[in-house]
PDB file of C-alpha atoms in Angstrom:
ATOM      1  CA  UNK S   1     -10.982  17.724  -4.490  1.00 64.00           C
ATOM      2  CA  UNK S   2     -11.012  15.109  -1.797  1.00 71.00           C
ATOM      3  CA  UNK S   3      -7.721  13.226  -1.099  1.00 94.00           C
ATOM      4  CA  UNK S   4      -4.817  12.680   1.151  1.00 97.00           C
ATOM      5  CA  UNK S   5      -2.014  15.208   1.430  1.00 97.00           C
ATOM      6  CA  UNK S   6       1.466  14.326   2.638  1.00 98.00           C
ATOM      7  CA  UNK S   7       4.302  16.678   3.457  1.00 97.00           C
ATOM      8  CA  UNK S   8       6.954  17.353   2.946  1.00 96.00           C
ATOM      9  CA  UNK S   9       7.670  15.358  -0.260  1.00 96.00           C
ATOM     10  CA  UNK S  10      11.346  15.301   0.341  1.00 96.00           C
ATOM     11  CA  UNK S  11      13.047  15.632   3.633  1.00 94.00           C
ATOM     12  CA  UNK S  12      16.621  15.418   4.856  1.00 93.00           C
ATOM     13  CA  UNK S  13      17.621  14.827   8.308  1.00 90.00           C
ATOM     14  CA  UNK S  14      20.879  14.458  10.366  1.00 91.00           C
ATOM     15  CA  UNK S  15      21.395  11.490  12.340  1.00 89.00           C
ATOM     16  CA  UNK S  16      20.038  12.005  15.892  1.00 88.00           C
ATOM     17  CA  UNK S  17      17.156  14.232  14.853  1.00 91.00           C
ATOM     18  CA  UNK S  18      13.412  13.530  15.084  1.00 94.00           C
ATOM     19  CA  UNK S  19      11.222  14.330  12.031  1.00 95.00           C
ATOM     20  CA  UNK S  20       7.605  14.638  11.737  1.00 97.00           C
ATOM     21  CA  UNK S  21       5.751  13.707   8.550  1.00 98.00           C
ATOM     22  CA  UNK S  22       2.357  15.206   8.080  1.00 98.00           C
ATOM     23  CA  UNK S  23      -0.800  13.327   6.635  1.00 98.00           C
ATOM     24  CA  UNK S  24      -4.023  15.177   6.206  1.00 98.00           C
ATOM     25  CA  UNK S  25      -7.190  13.666   4.640  1.00 97.00           C
ATOM     26  CA  UNK S  26     -10.554  15.308   3.709  1.00 96.00           C
ATOM     27  CA  UNK S  27     -12.279  12.050   2.869  1.00 94.00           C
ATOM     28  CA  UNK S  28     -13.998  11.758   6.107  1.00 93.00           C
ATOM     29  CA  UNK S  29     -12.314   8.351   6.538  1.00 93.00           C
ATOM     30  CA  UNK S  30     -12.279   6.709   9.951  1.00 91.00           C
ATOM     31  CA  UNK S  31      -9.003   4.681   9.482  1.00 92.00           C
ATOM     32  CA  UNK S  32      -5.549   5.919   8.605  1.00 94.00           C
ATOM     33  CA  UNK S  33      -2.309   4.106   7.953  1.00 95.00           C
ATOM     34  CA  UNK S  34       1.364   4.608   7.703  1.00 97.00           C
ATOM     35  CA  UNK S  35       3.512   2.292   5.627  1.00 97.00           C
ATOM     36  CA  UNK S  36       7.317   2.330   4.838  1.00 97.00           C
ATOM     37  CA  UNK S  37       8.509   1.219   1.419  1.00 96.00           C
ATOM     38  CA  UNK S  38      12.252   0.395   0.844  1.00 94.00           C
ATOM     39  CA  UNK S  39      13.676  -0.012  -2.644  1.00 86.00           C
ATOM     40  CA  UNK S  40      12.364  -3.040  -4.534  1.00 77.00           C
ATOM     41  CA  UNK S  41      10.303  -3.955  -1.585  1.00 79.00           C
ATOM     42  CA  UNK S  42       6.604  -4.024  -0.634  1.00 86.00           C
ATOM     43  CA  UNK S  43       4.980  -1.884   1.934  1.00 93.00           C
ATOM     44  CA  UNK S  44       5.440  -2.558   5.520  1.00 94.00           C
ATOM     45  CA  UNK S  45       2.873  -1.389   8.174  1.00 93.00           C
ATOM     46  CA  UNK S  46       4.274   0.975  10.752  1.00 96.00           C
ATOM     47  CA  UNK S  47       1.114   2.156  12.603  1.00 96.00           C
ATOM     48  CA  UNK S  48      -2.611   2.357  11.943  1.00 93.00           C
ATOM     49  CA  UNK S  49      -5.616   4.163  13.672  1.00 93.00           C
ATOM     50  CA  UNK S  50      -9.183   2.895  13.238  1.00 90.00           C
ATOM     51  CA  UNK S  51     -10.668   5.823  15.059  1.00 91.00           C
ATOM     52  CA  UNK S  52      -9.723   9.289  16.693  1.00 94.00           C
ATOM     53  CA  UNK S  53      -7.616   9.008  19.786  1.00 95.00           C
ATOM     54  CA  UNK S  54      -6.733   5.310  19.216  1.00 94.00           C
ATOM     55  CA  UNK S  55      -3.873   3.663  17.187  1.00 95.00           C
ATOM     56  CA  UNK S  56      -2.181   0.394  17.015  1.00 93.00           C
ATOM     57  CA  UNK S  57       1.330  -0.719  16.202  1.00 95.00           C
ATOM     58  CA  UNK S  58       1.963  -2.385  12.865  1.00 93.00           C
ATOM     59  CA  UNK S  59       4.857  -4.685  12.036  1.00 91.00           C
ATOM     60  CA  UNK S  60       7.702  -2.238  12.188  1.00 95.00           C
ATOM     61  CA  UNK S  61       6.593   0.292  14.883  1.00 96.00           C
ATOM     62  CA  UNK S  62      10.063   0.408  16.801  1.00 96.00           C
ATOM     63  CA  UNK S  63      11.494   3.864  16.477  1.00 96.00           C
ATOM     64  CA  UNK S  64       8.283   5.607  15.271  1.00 97.00           C
ATOM     65  CA  UNK S  65       5.504   7.263  17.040  1.00 97.00           C
ATOM     66  CA  UNK S  66       2.054   8.622  15.903  1.00 98.00           C
ATOM     67  CA  UNK S  67      -0.909  10.602  17.248  1.00 98.00           C
ATOM     68  CA  UNK S  68      -4.592  10.765  16.137  1.00 97.00           C
ATOM     69  CA  UNK S  69      -6.140  13.839  17.843  1.00 97.00           C
ATOM     70  CA  UNK S  70      -8.306  14.716  14.884  1.00 97.00           C
ATOM     71  CA  UNK S  71     -10.087  12.525  12.364  1.00 96.00           C
ATOM     72  CA  UNK S  72      -8.423  14.163   9.359  1.00 97.00           C
ATOM     73  CA  UNK S  73      -4.811  14.090  10.721  1.00 98.00           C
ATOM     74  CA  UNK S  74      -2.462  11.256  11.332  1.00 98.00           C
ATOM     75  CA  UNK S  75       1.189  12.567  11.756  1.00 98.00           C
ATOM     76  CA  UNK S  76       4.187  10.301  11.971  1.00 98.00           C
ATOM     77  CA  UNK S  77       7.376  11.037  13.881  1.00 97.00           C
ATOM     78  CA  UNK S  78      10.527   9.286  12.945  1.00 96.00           C
ATOM     79  CA  UNK S  79      12.562   9.254  16.059  1.00 94.00           C
ATOM     80  CA  UNK S  80      16.308   9.042  16.415  1.00 89.00           C
ATOM     81  CA  UNK S  81      15.718   5.585  17.823  1.00 88.00           C
ATOM     82  CA  UNK S  82      14.908   4.292  14.316  1.00 89.00           C
ATOM     83  CA  UNK S  83      18.039   2.603  13.117  1.00 88.00           C
ATOM     84  CA  UNK S  84      17.574   2.824   9.331  1.00 90.00           C
ATOM     85  CA  UNK S  85      15.018   5.640   8.721  1.00 93.00           C
ATOM     86  CA  UNK S  86      15.925   6.351   5.036  1.00 95.00           C
ATOM     87  CA  UNK S  87      12.798   5.247   3.251  1.00 96.00           C
ATOM     88  CA  UNK S  88       9.696   6.290   1.185  1.00 97.00           C
ATOM     89  CA  UNK S  89       6.759   6.695   3.704  1.00 98.00           C
ATOM     90  CA  UNK S  90       3.170   6.314   2.576  1.00 98.00           C
ATOM     91  CA  UNK S  91       0.111   7.542   4.399  1.00 98.00           C
ATOM     92  CA  UNK S  92      -3.269   6.013   3.627  1.00 96.00           C
ATOM     93  CA  UNK S  93      -6.827   6.110   4.619  1.00 95.00           C
ATOM     94  CA  UNK S  94     -10.034   4.131   4.128  1.00 91.00           C
ATOM     95  CA  UNK S  95     -13.604   4.164   5.497  1.00 84.00           C
ATOM     96  CA  UNK S  96     -13.228   0.950   7.410  1.00 66.00           C
ATOM     97  CA  UNK S  97     -15.080  -2.279   7.399  1.00 62.00           C
ATOM     98  CA  UNK S  98     -14.415  -5.352   5.434  1.00 54.00           C
ATOM     99  CA  UNK S  99     -14.511  -3.942   1.902  1.00 59.00           C
ATOM    100  CA  UNK S 100     -12.617  -0.597   2.137  1.00 79.00           C
ATOM    101  CA  UNK S 101     -10.049   0.244  -0.376  1.00 89.00           C
ATOM    102  CA  UNK S 102      -7.058   2.206   0.638  1.00 93.00           C
ATOM    103  CA  UNK S 103      -6.559   5.801  -0.563  1.00 95.00           C
ATOM    104  CA  UNK S 104      -2.850   6.784  -0.613  1.00 97.00           C
ATOM    105  CA  UNK S 105      -1.009  10.077  -0.528  1.00 97.00           C
ATOM    106  CA  UNK S 106       1.820  10.744  -2.806  1.00 97.00           C
ATOM    107  CA  UNK S 107       4.390   9.802  -0.227  1.00 97.00           C
ATOM    108  CA  UNK S 108       7.446  11.532   1.590  1.00 97.00           C
ATOM    109  CA  UNK S 109      10.948  10.479   0.820  1.00 97.00           C
ATOM    110  CA  UNK S 110      13.195  10.777   3.968  1.00 96.00           C
ATOM    111  CA  UNK S 111      16.823  10.718   3.690  1.00 95.00           C
ATOM    112  CA  UNK S 112      19.108  10.678   6.626  1.00 91.00           C
ATOM    113  CA  UNK S 113      22.558  12.193   6.000  1.00 86.00           C
TER     114      UNK S 113
ATOM    115  CA  UNK D   1       5.390 -10.127   7.752  1.00 46.00           C
ATOM    116  CA  UNK D   2       4.544 -10.308   4.067  1.00 49.00           C
ATOM    117  CA  UNK D   3       1.230 -12.003   3.505  1.00 61.00           C
ATOM    118  CA  UNK D   4       1.057 -11.787  -0.317  1.00 71.00           C
ATOM    119  CA  UNK D   5       3.898 -12.606  -2.571  1.00 82.00           C
ATOM    120  CA  UNK D   6       3.749 -11.529  -6.286  1.00 84.00           C
ATOM    121  CA  UNK D   7       5.205 -13.502  -9.115  1.00 85.00           C
ATOM    122  CA  UNK D   8       7.087 -12.735 -11.209  1.00 92.00           C
ATOM    123  CA  UNK D   9       9.253 -10.115  -9.581  1.00 92.00           C
ATOM    124  CA  UNK D  10       9.669  -8.286 -13.034  1.00 95.00           C
ATOM    125  CA  UNK D  11       7.874  -8.696 -16.300  1.00 96.00           C
ATOM    126  CA  UNK D  12       8.799  -6.972 -19.624  1.00 97.00           C
ATOM    127  CA  UNK D  13       6.328  -7.181 -22.655  1.00 97.00           C
ATOM    128  CA  UNK D  14       5.586  -5.371 -25.957  1.00 97.00           C
ATOM    129  CA  UNK D  15       2.608  -3.077 -26.305  1.00 98.00           C
ATOM    130  CA  UNK D  16      -0.496  -4.929 -27.142  1.00 97.00           C
ATOM    131  CA  UNK D  17       0.465  -8.100 -25.333  1.00 98.00           C
ATOM    132  CA  UNK D  18      -1.365  -9.343 -22.287  1.00 98.00           C
ATOM    133  CA  UNK D  19       0.471  -9.353 -18.883  1.00 97.00           C
ATOM    134  CA  UNK D  20      -0.334 -11.713 -16.235  1.00 97.00           C
ATOM    135  CA  UNK D  21       0.854 -11.441 -12.531  1.00 96.00           C
ATOM    136  CA  UNK D  22       0.354 -13.776  -9.686  1.00 96.00           C
ATOM    137  CA  UNK D  23      -0.174 -13.442  -5.929  1.00 95.00           C
ATOM    138  CA  UNK D  24       0.054 -16.094  -3.281  1.00 95.00           C
ATOM    139  CA  UNK D  25      -0.925 -15.565   0.316  1.00 93.00           C
ATOM    140  CA  UNK D  26      -0.745 -17.674   3.578  1.00 90.00           C
ATOM    141  CA  UNK D  27      -3.852 -17.170   5.708  1.00 88.00           C
ATOM    142  CA  UNK D  28      -7.671 -16.969   5.212  1.00 89.00           C
ATOM    143  CA  UNK D  29      -8.929 -13.744   3.787  1.00 89.00           C
ATOM    144  CA  UNK D  30     -12.019 -11.600   3.528  1.00 88.00           C
ATOM    145  CA  UNK D  31     -10.967 -10.092   0.335  1.00 90.00           C
ATOM    146  CA  UNK D  32      -7.876  -9.452  -1.841  1.00 93.00           C
ATOM    147  CA  UNK D  33      -7.005  -6.170  -3.612  1.00 94.00           C
ATOM    148  CA  UNK D  34      -4.620  -5.155  -6.391  1.00 96.00           C
ATOM    149  CA  UNK D  35      -2.845  -1.836  -6.475  1.00 97.00           C
ATOM    150  CA  UNK D  36      -0.670  -0.040  -8.941  1.00 98.00           C
ATOM    151  CA  UNK D  37       2.227   2.286  -8.241  1.00 97.00           C
ATOM    152  CA  UNK D  38       3.883   4.510 -10.721  1.00 96.00           C
ATOM    153  CA  UNK D  39       7.610   5.190  -9.856  1.00 93.00           C
ATOM    154  CA  UNK D  40       8.044   7.530  -6.829  1.00 92.00           C
ATOM    155  CA  UNK D  41       4.274   7.946  -6.482  1.00 95.00           C
ATOM    156  CA  UNK D  42       1.523   6.814  -4.083  1.00 96.00           C
ATOM    157  CA  UNK D  43      -0.464   3.490  -4.777  1.00 97.00           C
ATOM    158  CA  UNK D  44      -3.772   3.516  -6.618  1.00 97.00           C
ATOM    159  CA  UNK D  45      -6.500   1.026  -5.954  1.00 96.00           C
ATOM    160  CA  UNK D  46      -7.322  -1.141  -9.211  1.00 97.00           C
ATOM    161  CA  UNK D  47      -9.700  -3.826  -7.998  1.00 96.00           C
ATOM    162  CA  UNK D  48     -11.095  -5.778  -5.032  1.00 94.00           C
ATOM    163  CA  UNK D  49     -12.172  -9.347  -5.127  1.00 95.00           C
ATOM    164  CA  UNK D  50     -13.968 -10.895  -2.127  1.00 92.00           C
ATOM    165  CA  UNK D  51     -13.269 -14.359  -0.850  1.00 92.00           C
ATOM    166  CA  UNK D  52     -16.608 -15.759  -2.096  1.00 94.00           C
ATOM    167  CA  UNK D  53     -15.929 -14.405  -5.639  1.00 96.00           C
ATOM    168  CA  UNK D  54     -13.778 -16.341  -8.267  1.00 97.00           C
ATOM    169  CA  UNK D  55     -13.433 -13.793 -11.062  1.00 98.00           C
ATOM    170  CA  UNK D  56     -13.803 -10.118 -11.462  1.00 97.00           C
ATOM    171  CA  UNK D  57     -13.431  -7.737 -14.417  1.00 97.00           C
ATOM    172  CA  UNK D  58     -12.770  -3.992 -14.698  1.00 96.00           C
ATOM    173  CA  UNK D  59     -12.046  -2.567 -18.022  1.00 97.00           C
ATOM    174  CA  UNK D  60      -8.865  -4.383 -19.221  1.00 97.00           C
ATOM    175  CA  UNK D  61      -8.370  -5.884 -15.935  1.00 98.00           C
ATOM    176  CA  UNK D  62      -9.364  -9.457 -14.952  1.00 98.00           C
ATOM    177  CA  UNK D  63      -8.732 -10.770 -11.495  1.00 98.00           C
ATOM    178  CA  UNK D  64      -9.224 -14.341 -10.436  1.00 98.00           C
ATOM    179  CA  UNK D  65      -9.108 -15.830  -6.863  1.00 97.00           C
ATOM    180  CA  UNK D  66      -8.602 -19.510  -5.891  1.00 97.00           C
ATOM    181  CA  UNK D  67      -8.927 -19.606  -2.142  1.00 95.00           C
ATOM    182  CA  UNK D  68      -8.353 -23.368  -2.019  1.00 95.00           C
ATOM    183  CA  UNK D  69      -4.810 -22.638  -3.415  1.00 95.00           C
ATOM    184  CA  UNK D  70      -4.561 -19.269  -1.633  1.00 95.00           C
ATOM    185  CA  UNK D  71      -3.638 -17.513  -4.887  1.00 96.00           C
ATOM    186  CA  UNK D  72      -4.876 -14.737  -7.167  1.00 97.00           C
ATOM    187  CA  UNK D  73      -3.894 -13.478 -10.663  1.00 97.00           C
ATOM    188  CA  UNK D  74      -4.206 -10.200 -12.342  1.00 98.00           C
ATOM    189  CA  UNK D  75      -4.430 -10.075 -16.104  1.00 98.00           C
ATOM    190  CA  UNK D  76      -4.030  -6.792 -18.032  1.00 98.00           C
ATOM    191  CA  UNK D  77      -5.101  -7.323 -21.660  1.00 98.00           C
ATOM    192  CA  UNK D  78      -3.869  -5.322 -24.652  1.00 98.00           C
ATOM    193  CA  UNK D  79      -1.258  -3.473 -22.608  1.00 98.00           C
ATOM    194  CA  UNK D  80      -0.098  -0.079 -23.171  1.00 97.00           C
ATOM    195  CA  UNK D  81       3.183   1.785 -22.439  1.00 97.00           C
ATOM    196  CA  UNK D  82       1.215   3.677 -19.880  1.00 97.00           C
ATOM    197  CA  UNK D  83       0.643   0.476 -17.881  1.00 98.00           C
ATOM    198  CA  UNK D  84       4.293   0.468 -17.026  1.00 98.00           C
ATOM    199  CA  UNK D  85       4.201   0.443 -13.198  1.00 97.00           C
ATOM    200  CA  UNK D  86       4.622  -1.794 -10.071  1.00 96.00           C
ATOM    201  CA  UNK D  87       1.559  -4.021  -9.221  1.00 97.00           C
ATOM    202  CA  UNK D  88       0.942  -5.025  -5.645  1.00 95.00           C
ATOM    203  CA  UNK D  89      -1.675  -7.429  -4.149  1.00 95.00           C
ATOM    204  CA  UNK D  90      -2.818  -6.818  -0.675  1.00 93.00           C
ATOM    205  CA  UNK D  91      -4.759  -9.087   1.749  1.00 91.00           C
ATOM    206  CA  UNK D  92      -6.511  -8.465   4.917  1.00 84.00           C
ATOM    207  CA  UNK D  93      -5.605 -11.735   6.544  1.00 77.00           C
ATOM    208  CA  UNK D  94      -9.205 -11.789   7.996  1.00 71.00           C
ATOM    209  CA  UNK D  95      -8.751  -8.583   9.830  1.00 70.00           C
ATOM    210  CA  UNK D  96     -11.187  -5.709   9.486  1.00 63.00           C
ATOM    211  CA  UNK D  97      -8.550  -2.965   9.404  1.00 73.00           C
ATOM    212  CA  UNK D  98      -5.037  -4.278   8.469  1.00 80.00           C
ATOM    213  CA  UNK D  99      -3.864  -4.770   4.995  1.00 86.00           C
ATOM    214  CA  UNK D 100      -0.662  -6.426   4.184  1.00 88.00           C
ATOM    215  CA  UNK D 101       1.184  -6.035   0.905  1.00 91.00           C
ATOM    216  CA  UNK D 102       3.474  -8.122  -1.157  1.00 89.00           C
ATOM    217  CA  UNK D 103       6.710  -7.050  -2.815  1.00 91.00           C
ATOM    218  CA  UNK D 104       5.092  -6.333  -6.131  1.00 93.00           C
ATOM    219  CA  UNK D 105       5.591  -7.069  -9.773  1.00 95.00           C
ATOM    220  CA  UNK D 106       7.451  -4.452 -11.845  1.00 95.00           C
ATOM    221  CA  UNK D 107       5.703  -4.428 -15.279  1.00 97.00           C
ATOM    222  CA  UNK D 108       7.571  -2.766 -18.180  1.00 97.00           C
ATOM    223  CA  UNK D 109       5.513  -2.263 -21.377  1.00 97.00           C
ATOM    224  CA  UNK D 110       7.765  -1.463 -24.357  1.00 96.00           C
ATOM    225  CA  UNK D 111       6.311   0.593 -27.151  1.00 93.00           C
TER     226      UNK D 111
END
């Protein structure tokens, strides 16, 4: 079945460590997104990519990095520079254009110990 | 920055009742979308309404859009316990690619 796969679902990290969250889609979508969600909060955009080998910062990009080497993959690295990384991370994709709905993965919950 | 803001933050109703959630936004849009999120899960797209549309239906969902007031409402009729979830509106702010979400309305439907 087509969809978006995020891994791992749960991740624990010690302070000072970088971690990489995986996001893979087989929907042949051009655009991919990373959002962060904190308890009781909406989604805040970290990074997005409209096309392979291109990406833009969202509203809260500091302390995060991404790459888009393949159309189907958009990994997110949470670096040690991110001050408060404990959160629920959601990856999404869409075909693009004005009318595209977002398709979300099931999320990755990162906890910094 | 939060483009859309949902109201109320939380809503508790009995099964069979209707639930209405509102969304206000700040800038011009091409379209507005509503999503649903079950606890600890990803978001699921419910409905999209374009800026030149005033009302749209999908099953038990009815969405309205008033661009002059920069607001939208989501009505769920004859609610069920399975409708318990958080509901978010998302706007594109006129951008082709960037969607901005509100903080959501937590709907609880009591059996």
